[in-house]
PDB file of C-alpha atoms in Angstrom:
ATOM      1  CA  UNK B 202       0.000   0.000   0.000  1.00 67.00           C
ATOM      2  CA  UNK B 203       1.359   3.392  -1.019  1.00 83.00           C
ATOM      3  CA  UNK B 204       1.652   5.589   2.058  1.00 87.00           C
ATOM      4  CA  UNK B 205       0.825   8.643  -0.068  1.00 86.00           C
ATOM      5  CA  UNK B 206      -2.521   7.415  -1.390  1.00 87.00           C
ATOM      6  CA  UNK B 207      -4.216  10.101   0.678  1.00 86.00           C
ATOM      7  CA  UNK B 208      -2.572  12.687  -1.600  1.00 87.00           C
ATOM      8  CA  UNK B 209      -3.553  10.978  -4.857  1.00 83.00           C
ATOM      9  CA  UNK B 210      -6.515  13.232  -5.652  1.00 83.00           C
ATOM     10  CA  UNK B 211      -4.491  16.369  -4.961  1.00 84.00           C
ATOM     11  CA  UNK B 212      -1.238  15.548  -6.763  1.00 85.00           C
ATOM     12  CA  UNK B 213      -0.536  17.413 -10.018  1.00 82.00           C
ATOM     13  CA  UNK B 214       0.977  15.306 -12.808  1.00 80.00           C
ATOM     14  CA  UNK B 215       0.005  17.152 -15.972  1.00 78.00           C
ATOM     15  CA  UNK B 216      -0.705  20.855 -16.591  1.00 73.00           C
ATOM     16  CA  UNK B 217      -1.126  20.574 -20.373  1.00 71.00           C
ATOM     17  CA  UNK B 218      -4.873  21.209 -20.125  1.00 68.00           C
ATOM     18  CA  UNK B 219      -4.463  24.273 -17.920  1.00 67.00           C
ATOM     19  CA  UNK B 220      -4.001  26.558 -20.889  1.00 67.00           C
ATOM     20  CA  UNK B 221      -1.550  29.306 -21.780  1.00 73.00           C
ATOM     21  CA  UNK B 222      -1.589  32.580 -19.861  1.00 79.00           C
ATOM     22  CA  UNK B 223      -2.620  35.172 -22.445  1.00 91.00           C
ATOM     23  CA  UNK B 224      -1.207  38.697 -22.485  1.00 94.00           C
ATOM     24  CA  UNK B 225      -4.076  41.183 -22.428  1.00 97.00           C
ATOM     25  CA  UNK B 226      -1.622  44.064 -22.853  1.00 97.00           C
ATOM     26  CA  UNK B 227       1.838  42.969 -23.983  1.00 95.00           C
ATOM     27  CA  UNK B 228       4.566  43.092 -21.311  1.00 95.00           C
ATOM     28  CA  UNK B 229       2.129  44.473 -18.750  1.00 96.00           C
ATOM     29  CA  UNK B 230      -1.216  42.781 -18.063  1.00 97.00           C
ATOM     30  CA  UNK B 231      -1.750  39.030 -18.217  1.00 96.00           C
ATOM     31  CA  UNK B 232      -4.883  36.968 -17.818  1.00 96.00           C
ATOM     32  CA  UNK B 233      -5.359  35.177 -14.478  1.00 95.00           C
ATOM     33  CA  UNK B 234      -3.003  37.450 -12.587  1.00 95.00           C
ATOM     34  CA  UNK B 235      -3.166  39.618  -9.472  1.00 96.00           C
ATOM     35  CA  UNK B 236      -1.572  43.043  -9.828  1.00 96.00           C
ATOM     36  CA  UNK B 237      -1.177  46.166  -7.774  1.00 96.00           C
ATOM     37  CA  UNK B 238      -0.352  49.577  -9.241  1.00 96.00           C
ATOM     38  CA  UNK B 239       0.880  52.248  -6.857  1.00 95.00           C
ATOM     39  CA  UNK B 240       1.964  55.871  -7.016  1.00 94.00           C
ATOM     40  CA  UNK B 241       1.485  59.189  -5.212  1.00 91.00           C
ATOM     41  CA  UNK B 242      -1.863  60.970  -5.034  1.00 88.00           C
ATOM     42  CA  UNK B 243      -2.621  63.201  -7.999  1.00 88.00           C
ATOM     43  CA  UNK B 244      -0.471  61.196 -10.400  1.00 92.00           C
ATOM     44  CA  UNK B 245      -3.363  60.243 -12.668  1.00 93.00           C
ATOM     45  CA  UNK B 246      -3.729  56.576 -11.723  1.00 95.00           C
ATOM     46  CA  UNK B 247      -7.473  56.630 -12.362  1.00 95.00           C
ATOM     47  CA  UNK B 248      -6.969  58.076 -15.861  1.00 96.00           C
ATOM     48  CA  UNK B 249      -4.582  55.225 -16.605  1.00 97.00           C
ATOM     49  CA  UNK B 250      -6.972  52.569 -15.302  1.00 97.00           C
ATOM     50  CA  UNK B 251      -9.940  53.990 -17.200  1.00 97.00           C
ATOM     51  CA  UNK B 252      -7.812  53.894 -20.364  1.00 98.00           C
ATOM     52  CA  UNK B 253      -6.838  50.294 -19.557  1.00 98.00           C
ATOM     53  CA  UNK B 254     -10.543  49.534 -19.044  1.00 98.00           C
ATOM     54  CA  UNK B 255     -11.516  51.002 -22.402  1.00 97.00           C
ATOM     55  CA  UNK B 256      -8.743  49.109 -24.173  1.00 98.00           C
ATOM     56  CA  UNK B 257      -9.762  45.823 -22.530  1.00 98.00           C
ATOM     57  CA  UNK B 258     -13.479  46.212 -23.281  1.00 98.00           C
ATOM     58  CA  UNK B 259     -12.572  46.908 -26.918  1.00 97.00           C
ATOM     59  CA  UNK B 260     -10.785  43.530 -26.940  1.00 97.00           C
ATOM     60  CA  UNK B 261     -13.874  41.694 -25.679  1.00 97.00           C
ATOM     61  CA  UNK B 262     -13.115  41.616 -21.947  1.00 98.00           C
ATOM     62  CA  UNK B 263     -15.626  42.461 -19.251  1.00 98.00           C
ATOM     63  CA  UNK B 264     -14.333  45.031 -16.760  1.00 98.00           C
ATOM     64  CA  UNK B 265     -15.754  45.278 -13.235  1.00 98.00           C
ATOM     65  CA  UNK B 266     -14.584  48.608 -11.792  1.00 98.00           C
ATOM     66  CA  UNK B 267     -15.185  49.107  -8.057  1.00 97.00           C
ATOM     67  CA  UNK B 268     -14.465  52.792  -7.459  1.00 97.00           C
ATOM     68  CA  UNK B 269     -14.270  53.985  -3.876  1.00 95.00           C
ATOM     69  CA  UNK B 270     -11.742  56.736  -4.560  1.00 92.00           C
ATOM     70  CA  UNK B 271     -13.578  59.119  -6.883  1.00 93.00           C
ATOM     71  CA  UNK B 272     -16.727  60.923  -5.863  1.00 92.00           C
ATOM     72  CA  UNK B 273     -19.607  61.381  -8.275  1.00 92.00           C
ATOM     73  CA  UNK B 274     -18.680  65.048  -8.788  1.00 93.00           C
ATOM     74  CA  UNK B 275     -15.154  64.025  -9.843  1.00 93.00           C
ATOM     75  CA  UNK B 276     -16.561  61.410 -12.199  1.00 94.00           C
ATOM     76  CA  UNK B 277     -18.710  64.029 -13.915  1.00 94.00           C
ATOM     77  CA  UNK B 278     -16.080  66.802 -13.889  1.00 94.00           C
ATOM     78  CA  UNK B 279     -13.547  64.549 -15.623  1.00 93.00           C
ATOM     79  CA  UNK B 280     -16.243  63.131 -17.925  1.00 94.00           C
ATOM     80  CA  UNK B 281     -15.515  59.584 -16.820  1.00 95.00           C
ATOM     81  CA  UNK B 282     -19.268  58.978 -17.054  1.00 95.00           C
ATOM     82  CA  UNK B 283     -19.233  59.643 -20.808  1.00 95.00           C
ATOM     83  CA  UNK B 284     -16.360  57.209 -21.275  1.00 96.00           C
ATOM     84  CA  UNK B 285     -18.229  54.604 -19.201  1.00 96.00           C
ATOM     85  CA  UNK B 286     -21.247  54.954 -21.483  1.00 96.00           C
ATOM     86  CA  UNK B 287     -19.071  54.545 -24.574  1.00 95.00           C
ATOM     87  CA  UNK B 288     -17.664  51.279 -23.223  1.00 97.00           C
ATOM     88  CA  UNK B 289     -21.170  49.831 -23.208  1.00 96.00           C
ATOM     89  CA  UNK B 290     -22.297  46.585 -21.619  1.00 97.00           C
ATOM     90  CA  UNK B 291     -18.737  45.327 -21.127  1.00 97.00           C
ATOM     91  CA  UNK B 292     -18.055  47.981 -18.472  1.00 98.00           C
ATOM     92  CA  UNK B 293     -19.580  47.317 -15.047  1.00 98.00           C
ATOM     93  CA  UNK B 294     -18.826  50.443 -13.012  1.00 97.00           C
ATOM     94  CA  UNK B 295     -19.796  50.703  -9.348  1.00 97.00           C
ATOM     95  CA  UNK B 296     -19.147  53.944  -7.479  1.00 96.00           C
ATOM     96  CA  UNK B 297     -19.000  53.931  -3.687  1.00 93.00           C
ATOM     97  CA  UNK B 298     -20.577  57.394  -3.544  1.00 91.00           C
ATOM     98  CA  UNK B 299     -23.766  56.015  -5.042  1.00 90.00           C
ATOM     99  CA  UNK B 300     -24.107  53.240  -2.477  1.00 92.00           C
ATOM    100  CA  UNK B 301     -25.757  53.765   0.881  1.00 88.00           C
ATOM    101  CA  UNK B 302     -22.826  52.592   2.985  1.00 89.00           C
ATOM    102  CA  UNK B 303     -19.465  50.848   3.132  1.00 91.00           C
ATOM    103  CA  UNK B 304     -21.421  47.680   3.876  1.00 94.00           C
ATOM    104  CA  UNK B 305     -22.958  47.826   0.396  1.00 95.00           C
ATOM    105  CA  UNK B 306     -19.514  47.736  -1.243  1.00 95.00           C
ATOM    106  CA  UNK B 307     -18.449  44.940   1.078  1.00 94.00           C
ATOM    107  CA  UNK B 308     -21.560  43.016   0.066  1.00 95.00           C
ATOM    108  CA  UNK B 309     -20.623  43.560  -3.572  1.00 96.00           C
ATOM    109  CA  UNK B 310     -17.228  41.965  -2.877  1.00 96.00           C
ATOM    110  CA  UNK B 311     -19.002  39.033  -1.222  1.00 96.00           C
ATOM    111  CA  UNK B 312     -21.384  38.643  -4.167  1.00 97.00           C
ATOM    112  CA  UNK B 313     -18.430  38.611  -6.583  1.00 98.00           C
ATOM    113  CA  UNK B 314     -16.804  35.860  -4.523  1.00 96.00           C
ATOM    114  CA  UNK B 315     -19.977  33.779  -4.388  1.00 97.00           C
ATOM    115  CA  UNK B 316     -20.528  34.038  -8.135  1.00 97.00           C
ATOM    116  CA  UNK B 317     -16.941  33.063  -8.946  1.00 97.00           C
ATOM    117  CA  UNK B 318     -18.211  29.474  -9.260  1.00 96.00           C
ATOM    118  CA  UNK B 319     -19.722  30.569 -12.593  1.00 95.00           C
ATOM    119  CA  UNK B 320     -16.254  31.452 -13.909  1.00 97.00           C
ATOM    120  CA  UNK B 321     -14.622  34.804 -14.621  1.00 98.00           C
ATOM    121  CA  UNK B 322     -12.692  34.074 -17.829  1.00 96.00           C
ATOM    122  CA  UNK B 323     -11.973  37.220 -19.867  1.00 97.00           C
ATOM    123  CA  UNK B 324     -12.976  39.396 -16.913  1.00 98.00           C
ATOM    124  CA  UNK B 325     -10.888  42.087 -15.223  1.00 98.00           C
ATOM    125  CA  UNK B 326     -11.640  43.389 -11.732  1.00 98.00           C
ATOM    126  CA  UNK B 327     -10.271  46.822 -10.775  1.00 98.00           C
ATOM    127  CA  UNK B 328     -10.427  47.919  -7.129  1.00 97.00           C
ATOM    128  CA  UNK B 329      -9.764  51.643  -6.644  1.00 94.00           C
ATOM    129  CA  UNK B 330      -8.326  52.133  -4.114  1.00 92.00           C
ATOM    130  CA  UNK B 331      -6.943  49.417  -1.858  1.00 94.00           C
ATOM    131  CA  UNK B 332      -7.022  51.645   1.227  1.00 92.00           C
ATOM    132  CA  UNK B 333     -10.830  51.636   1.207  1.00 94.00           C
ATOM    133  CA  UNK B 334     -11.080  47.861   0.775  1.00 94.00           C
ATOM    134  CA  UNK B 335      -8.720  47.402   3.733  1.00 93.00           C
ATOM    135  CA  UNK B 336     -10.839  49.797   5.798  1.00 91.00           C
ATOM    136  CA  UNK B 337      -8.060  52.425   5.901  1.00 90.00           C
ATOM    137  CA  UNK B 338      -5.643  49.953   7.477  1.00 91.00           C
ATOM    138  CA  UNK B 339      -3.170  48.904   4.788  1.00 90.00           C
ATOM    139  CA  UNK B 340      -0.812  47.418   7.371  1.00 90.00           C
ATOM    140  CA  UNK B 341      -3.358  45.085   8.998  1.00 92.00           C
ATOM    141  CA  UNK B 342      -2.211  41.561   8.100  1.00 90.00           C
ATOM    142  CA  UNK B 343      -5.600  39.963   8.797  1.00 92.00           C
ATOM    143  CA  UNK B 344      -7.362  42.370   6.448  1.00 93.00           C
ATOM    144  CA  UNK B 345      -4.640  41.914   3.835  1.00 93.00           C
ATOM    145  CA  UNK B 346      -5.087  38.133   4.025  1.00 93.00           C
ATOM    146  CA  UNK B 347      -8.822  38.536   3.472  1.00 93.00           C
ATOM    147  CA  UNK B 348      -8.553  40.758   0.385  1.00 94.00           C
ATOM    148  CA  UNK B 349      -5.770  38.640  -1.151  1.00 94.00           C
ATOM    149  CA  UNK B 350      -7.861  35.498  -0.558  1.00 95.00           C
ATOM    150  CA  UNK B 351     -10.637  37.247  -2.509  1.00 97.00           C
ATOM    151  CA  UNK B 352      -8.195  38.031  -5.342  1.00 96.00           C
ATOM    152  CA  UNK B 353      -6.921  34.451  -5.470  1.00 95.00           C
ATOM    153  CA  UNK B 354     -10.472  33.155  -5.723  1.00 97.00           C
ATOM    154  CA  UNK B 355     -11.039  35.460  -8.691  1.00 97.00           C
ATOM    155  CA  UNK B 356      -7.807  34.226 -10.280  1.00 96.00           C
ATOM    156  CA  UNK B 357      -8.816  30.578  -9.803  1.00 94.00           C
ATOM    157  CA  UNK B 358     -12.074  31.416 -11.572  1.00 96.00           C
ATOM    158  CA  UNK B 359     -10.084  32.704 -14.566  1.00 95.00           C
ATOM    159  CA  UNK B 360     -10.261  36.420 -13.786  1.00 97.00           C
ATOM    160  CA  UNK B 361      -7.621  39.126 -13.563  1.00 98.00           C
ATOM    161  CA  UNK B 362      -7.355  41.517 -10.611  1.00 98.00           C
ATOM    162  CA  UNK B 363      -5.864  45.024 -10.450  1.00 98.00           C
ATOM    163  CA  UNK B 364      -5.610  46.902  -7.160  1.00 97.00           C
ATOM    164  CA  UNK B 365      -4.798  50.617  -7.115  1.00 96.00           C
ATOM    165  CA  UNK B 366      -2.772  51.782  -4.131  1.00 94.00           C
ATOM    166  CA  UNK B 367      -0.907  54.862  -2.915  1.00 92.00           C
ATOM    167  CA  UNK B 368       2.777  55.322  -2.212  1.00 92.00           C
ATOM    168  CA  UNK B 369       4.235  56.426   1.106  1.00 87.00           C
ATOM    169  CA  UNK B 370       4.606  60.156   1.791  1.00 81.00           C
ATOM    170  CA  UNK B 371       8.162  60.234   0.471  1.00 79.00           C
ATOM    171  CA  UNK B 372       6.939  58.545  -2.721  1.00 76.00           C
ATOM    172  CA  UNK B 373       9.665  55.886  -2.552  1.00 77.00           C
ATOM    173  CA  UNK B 374       7.617  52.834  -1.565  1.00 87.00           C
ATOM    174  CA  UNK B 375       4.123  51.394  -1.558  1.00 91.00           C
ATOM    175  CA  UNK B 376       1.856  51.618   1.454  1.00 90.00           C
ATOM    176  CA  UNK B 377       1.013  48.238   2.939  1.00 87.00           C
ATOM    177  CA  UNK B 378       2.303  45.271   4.911  1.00 74.00           C
ATOM    178  CA  UNK B 379       4.924  42.926   3.520  1.00 78.00           C
ATOM    179  CA  UNK B 380       2.475  40.060   3.023  1.00 80.00           C
ATOM    180  CA  UNK B 381       0.545  42.255   0.585  1.00 83.00           C
ATOM    181  CA  UNK B 382       3.497  42.350  -1.801  1.00 83.00           C
ATOM    182  CA  UNK B 383       4.276  38.649  -1.324  1.00 84.00           C
ATOM    183  CA  UNK B 384       0.725  37.542  -2.116  1.00 84.00           C
ATOM    184  CA  UNK B 385       0.521  39.257  -5.502  1.00 90.00           C
ATOM    185  CA  UNK B 386       1.785  38.230  -8.909  1.00 93.00           C
ATOM    186  CA  UNK B 387       3.151  41.656  -9.797  1.00 94.00           C
ATOM    187  CA  UNK B 388       3.650  45.038  -8.154  1.00 93.00           C
ATOM    188  CA  UNK B 389       3.913  48.040 -10.497  1.00 95.00           C
ATOM    189  CA  UNK B 390       5.274  51.453  -9.586  1.00 95.00           C
ATOM    190  CA  UNK B 391       3.683  54.219 -11.661  1.00 96.00           C
ATOM    191  CA  UNK B 392       5.640  57.350 -12.490  1.00 93.00           C
ATOM    192  CA  UNK B 393       5.267  60.195 -14.968  1.00 88.00           C
ATOM    193  CA  UNK B 394       7.813  62.206 -16.883  1.00 78.00           C
ATOM    194  CA  UNK B 395       6.090  64.511 -19.347  1.00 74.00           C
ATOM    195  CA  UNK B 396       2.582  65.952 -19.313  1.00 76.00           C
ATOM    196  CA  UNK B 397       0.828  67.992 -21.951  1.00 79.00           C
ATOM    197  CA  UNK B 398      -2.738  69.278 -22.079  1.00 82.00           C
ATOM    198  CA  UNK B 399      -4.949  66.244 -22.523  1.00 89.00           C
ATOM    199  CA  UNK B 400      -2.008  63.831 -22.783  1.00 92.00           C
ATOM    200  CA  UNK B 401      -0.558  61.854 -19.853  1.00 94.00           C
ATOM    201  CA  UNK B 402       2.576  59.742 -20.145  1.00 94.00           C
ATOM    202  CA  UNK B 403       3.100  56.907 -17.653  1.00 96.00           C
ATOM    203  CA  UNK B 404       6.046  54.642 -16.912  1.00 96.00           C
ATOM    204  CA  UNK B 405       5.246  51.341 -15.172  1.00 97.00           C
ATOM    205  CA  UNK B 406       8.080  49.534 -13.432  1.00 95.00           C
ATOM    206  CA  UNK B 407       7.522  45.961 -12.144  1.00 95.00           C
ATOM    207  CA  UNK B 408       9.244  44.831  -8.977  1.00 90.00           C
ATOM    208  CA  UNK B 409       8.723  41.057  -8.916  1.00 83.00           C
ATOM    209  CA  UNK B 410       8.895  39.730 -12.495  1.00 78.00           C
ATOM    210  CA  UNK B 411       6.939  36.599 -11.607  1.00 80.00           C
ATOM    211  CA  UNK B 412       5.232  36.807 -14.982  1.00 81.00           C
ATOM    212  CA  UNK B 413       6.337  37.611 -18.531  1.00 86.00           C
ATOM    213  CA  UNK B 414       6.402  41.353 -17.934  1.00 93.00           C
ATOM    214  CA  UNK B 415       8.880  44.186 -18.273  1.00 94.00           C
ATOM    215  CA  UNK B 416       9.110  47.908 -17.699  1.00 95.00           C
ATOM    216  CA  UNK B 417       6.491  49.563 -19.893  1.00 97.00           C
ATOM    217  CA  UNK B 418       5.349  53.027 -20.895  1.00 97.00           C
ATOM    218  CA  UNK B 419       1.972  54.280 -22.103  1.00 97.00           C
ATOM    219  CA  UNK B 420       0.448  57.498 -23.346  1.00 95.00           C
ATOM    220  CA  UNK B 421      -3.162  58.222 -22.350  1.00 96.00           C
ATOM    221  CA  UNK B 422      -5.268  60.768 -24.216  1.00 95.00           C
ATOM    222  CA  UNK B 423      -7.821  62.122 -21.739  1.00 94.00           C
ATOM    223  CA  UNK B 424     -10.192  63.184 -24.520  1.00 94.00           C
ATOM    224  CA  UNK B 425     -10.804  59.731 -25.962  1.00 95.00           C
ATOM    225  CA  UNK B 426      -9.072  57.484 -23.384  1.00 96.00           C
ATOM    226  CA  UNK B 427      -6.785  55.965 -26.005  1.00 96.00           C
ATOM    227  CA  UNK B 428      -3.955  53.855 -24.601  1.00 97.00           C
ATOM    228  CA  UNK B 429      -0.745  53.805 -26.648  1.00 96.00           C
ATOM    229  CA  UNK B 430       2.345  51.781 -25.778  1.00 96.00           C
ATOM    230  CA  UNK B 431       5.576  53.735 -26.305  1.00 93.00           C
ATOM    231  CA  UNK B 432       9.297  53.084 -26.010  1.00 92.00           C
ATOM    232  CA  UNK B 433      10.320  53.123 -22.339  1.00 93.00           C
ATOM    233  CA  UNK B 434      13.643  54.799 -23.005  1.00 90.00           C
ATOM    234  CA  UNK B 435      12.012  57.613 -24.950  1.00 87.00           C
ATOM    235  CA  UNK B 436       9.385  58.007 -22.239  1.00 89.00           C
ATOM    236  CA  UNK B 437      12.157  58.362 -19.638  1.00 89.00           C
ATOM    237  CA  UNK B 438      13.936  61.253 -21.349  1.00 90.00           C
ATOM    238  CA  UNK B 439      14.515  64.178 -18.978  1.00 87.00           C
ATOM    239  CA  UNK B 440      13.540  67.740 -19.828  1.00 86.00           C
ATOM    240  CA  UNK B 441      17.223  68.685 -20.233  1.00 91.00           C
ATOM    241  CA  UNK B 442      17.859  65.846 -22.664  1.00 93.00           C
ATOM    242  CA  UNK B 443      14.640  66.602 -24.535  1.00 90.00           C
ATOM    243  CA  UNK B 444      15.762  70.216 -24.955  1.00 93.00           C
ATOM    244  CA  UNK B 445      19.056  68.964 -26.456  1.00 95.00           C
ATOM    245  CA  UNK B 446      17.189  66.631 -28.823  1.00 95.00           C
ATOM    246  CA  UNK B 447      14.889  69.445 -29.934  1.00 95.00           C
ATOM    247  CA  UNK B 448      17.909  71.686 -30.578  1.00 96.00           C
ATOM    248  CA  UNK B 449      19.636  69.009 -32.661  1.00 97.00           C
ATOM    249  CA  UNK B 450      16.510  68.435 -34.749  1.00 96.00           C
ATOM    250  CA  UNK B 451      16.080  72.181 -35.289  1.00 96.00           C
ATOM    251  CA  UNK B 452      19.606  72.398 -36.678  1.00 97.00           C
ATOM    252  CA  UNK B 453      19.130  69.313 -38.848  1.00 96.00           C
ATOM    253  CA  UNK B 454      15.761  70.486 -40.166  1.00 94.00           C
ATOM    254  CA  UNK B 455      17.029  71.710 -43.539  1.00 93.00           C
ATOM    255  CA  UNK B 456      20.400  70.001 -43.995  1.00 94.00           C
ATOM    256  CA  UNK B 457      22.748  67.250 -42.905  1.00 96.00           C
ATOM    257  CA  UNK B 458      25.680  68.352 -40.762  1.00 96.00           C
ATOM    258  CA  UNK B 459      28.997  66.971 -39.633  1.00 95.00           C
ATOM    259  CA  UNK B 460      29.387  66.352 -35.914  1.00 96.00           C
ATOM    260  CA  UNK B 461      31.755  69.308 -35.494  1.00 95.00           C
ATOM    261  CA  UNK B 462      29.536  71.681 -37.474  1.00 96.00           C
ATOM    262  CA  UNK B 463      26.398  70.544 -35.649  1.00 97.00           C
ATOM    263  CA  UNK B 464      27.895  71.076 -32.187  1.00 97.00           C
ATOM    264  CA  UNK B 465      29.319  74.463 -33.156  1.00 96.00           C
ATOM    265  CA  UNK B 466      25.958  75.654 -34.537  1.00 95.00           C
ATOM    266  CA  UNK B 467      24.304  74.667 -31.282  1.00 96.00           C
ATOM    267  CA  UNK B 468      26.878  76.597 -29.272  1.00 96.00           C
ATOM    268  CA  UNK B 469      28.774  73.615 -27.825  1.00 96.00           C
ATOM    269  CA  UNK B 470      32.462  72.783 -27.900  1.00 96.00           C
ATOM    270  CA  UNK B 471      33.095  70.238 -30.661  1.00 92.00           C
ATOM    271  CA  UNK B 472      35.022  68.117 -28.133  1.00 94.00           C
ATOM    272  CA  UNK B 473      32.193  68.091 -25.535  1.00 96.00           C
ATOM    273  CA  UNK B 474      32.069  64.362 -24.681  1.00 95.00           C
ATOM    274  CA  UNK B 475      28.692  64.495 -22.917  1.00 95.00           C
ATOM    275  CA  UNK B 476      27.035  65.997 -26.009  1.00 95.00           C
ATOM    276  CA  UNK B 477      28.841  63.595 -28.337  1.00 95.00           C
ATOM    277  CA  UNK B 478      27.601  60.688 -26.201  1.00 96.00           C
ATOM    278  CA  UNK B 479      24.039  61.981 -26.500  1.00 95.00           C
ATOM    279  CA  UNK B 480      24.394  62.275 -30.255  1.00 96.00           C
ATOM    280  CA  UNK B 481      25.614  58.685 -30.436  1.00 95.00           C
ATOM    281  CA  UNK B 482      22.973  57.408 -28.025  1.00 94.00           C
ATOM    282  CA  UNK B 483      19.995  58.592 -30.083  1.00 94.00           C
ATOM    283  CA  UNK B 484      21.262  57.499 -33.478  1.00 95.00           C
ATOM    284  CA  UNK B 485      18.462  55.525 -35.123  1.00 93.00           C
ATOM    285  CA  UNK B 486      15.849  57.095 -32.863  1.00 90.00           C
ATOM    286  CA  UNK B 487      15.841  60.768 -33.843  1.00 94.00           C
ATOM    287  CA  UNK B 488      18.638  60.997 -36.406  1.00 96.00           C
ATOM    288  CA  UNK B 489      20.886  58.793 -38.512  1.00 96.00           C
ATOM    289  CA  UNK B 490      24.669  58.946 -38.735  1.00 96.00           C
ATOM    290  CA  UNK B 491      26.886  58.064 -41.687  1.00 95.00           C
ATOM    291  CA  UNK B 492      30.627  58.415 -42.334  1.00 93.00           C
ATOM    292  CA  UNK B 493      31.617  61.118 -44.800  1.00 88.00           C
ATOM    293  CA  UNK B 494      34.894  62.408 -46.197  1.00 87.00           C
ATOM    294  CA  UNK B 495      37.899  62.168 -43.857  1.00 88.00           C
ATOM    295  CA  UNK B 496      35.849  59.813 -41.630  1.00 90.00           C
ATOM    296  CA  UNK B 497      33.691  62.700 -40.453  1.00 92.00           C
ATOM    297  CA  UNK B 498      30.358  61.750 -38.832  1.00 95.00           C
ATOM    298  CA  UNK B 499      27.402  63.157 -40.762  1.00 95.00           C
ATOM    299  CA  UNK B 500      24.052  63.498 -38.986  1.00 96.00           C
ATOM    300  CA  UNK B 501      20.681  63.575 -40.701  1.00 96.00           C
ATOM    301  CA  UNK B 502      17.277  63.910 -39.025  1.00 96.00           C
ATOM    302  CA  UNK B 503      14.887  60.967 -39.310  1.00 94.00           C
ATOM    303  CA  UNK B 504      11.672  62.243 -40.940  1.00 88.00           C
ATOM    304  CA  UNK B 505       8.557  62.106 -38.777  1.00 72.00           C
ATOM    305  CA  UNK B 506       5.495  60.181 -39.940  1.00 47.00           C
ATOM    306  CA  UNK B 507       3.789  63.429 -40.886  1.00 45.00           C
ATOM    307  CA  UNK B 508       6.819  64.646 -42.881  1.00 46.00           C
ATOM    308  CA  UNK B 509       6.985  61.327 -44.721  1.00 37.00           C
ATOM    309  CA  UNK B 510       3.295  61.526 -45.660  1.00 42.00           C
ATOM    310  CA  UNK B 511       3.650  65.117 -46.891  1.00 47.00           C
ATOM    311  CA  UNK B 512       6.629  64.159 -49.039  1.00 42.00           C
TER     312      UNK B 512
END
């Protein structure tokens, strides 16, 4: 008699029928995963998650958005309500302001758990923000265990979970007990570099790499909630570097220039190593470089999409 017969029904021998984890958004969001996105207040996390919601509903996913962080006035002022309407029947938005009490939202969580037996394939649950769902106690291990148990039940049912959380006051870490981080598949730090009117640019940095993810960057248009993936390196360019790039492109607008001539026209010493390194670094991204007479480096701006179409 095998002494491990009592484990027979629980032992895993073949996962071939379990299926492949599908990327909902390449390098960032995977099906059947538990994620937390954190950043300081006022960063624009809700804009990002509404854009993620719109993208996902357009791909055939249901999105259940439990919003305890934005009052009804904020929803209307930012025109989130119009975007919700445009997403149609795939968007299931519940706002805590429109419920009678905290108990109503807690009951909603319970109802979601109970109905998980029906399966939540191709469904994304967004909880905004975690502080509310932990009853303003993000360091309480018992409460953390309860909400992560909820998330794991959703994952077992085929769903994907995204929590939104805040960073500490110094902005260097996420609020919450250590078991919160350990229980999740991925923790994402959200940061921003450049903002323009109606356009928000986000950089998402993962900290665990349990899944097939990597540092990602997205541009969100607040008018239509479009979500565009962009090159992380380009998204991380500082204002000083961007000013240098703009100056180079201005000088290359009408003609190709040698390295020495280009630097002189911009007012830099032709032997300035830091500027030469920048020129070399962005070859193939903003300009091309060829070798001319006497081995001189010749720079030429890469035409933009609009310039190419006009030509």
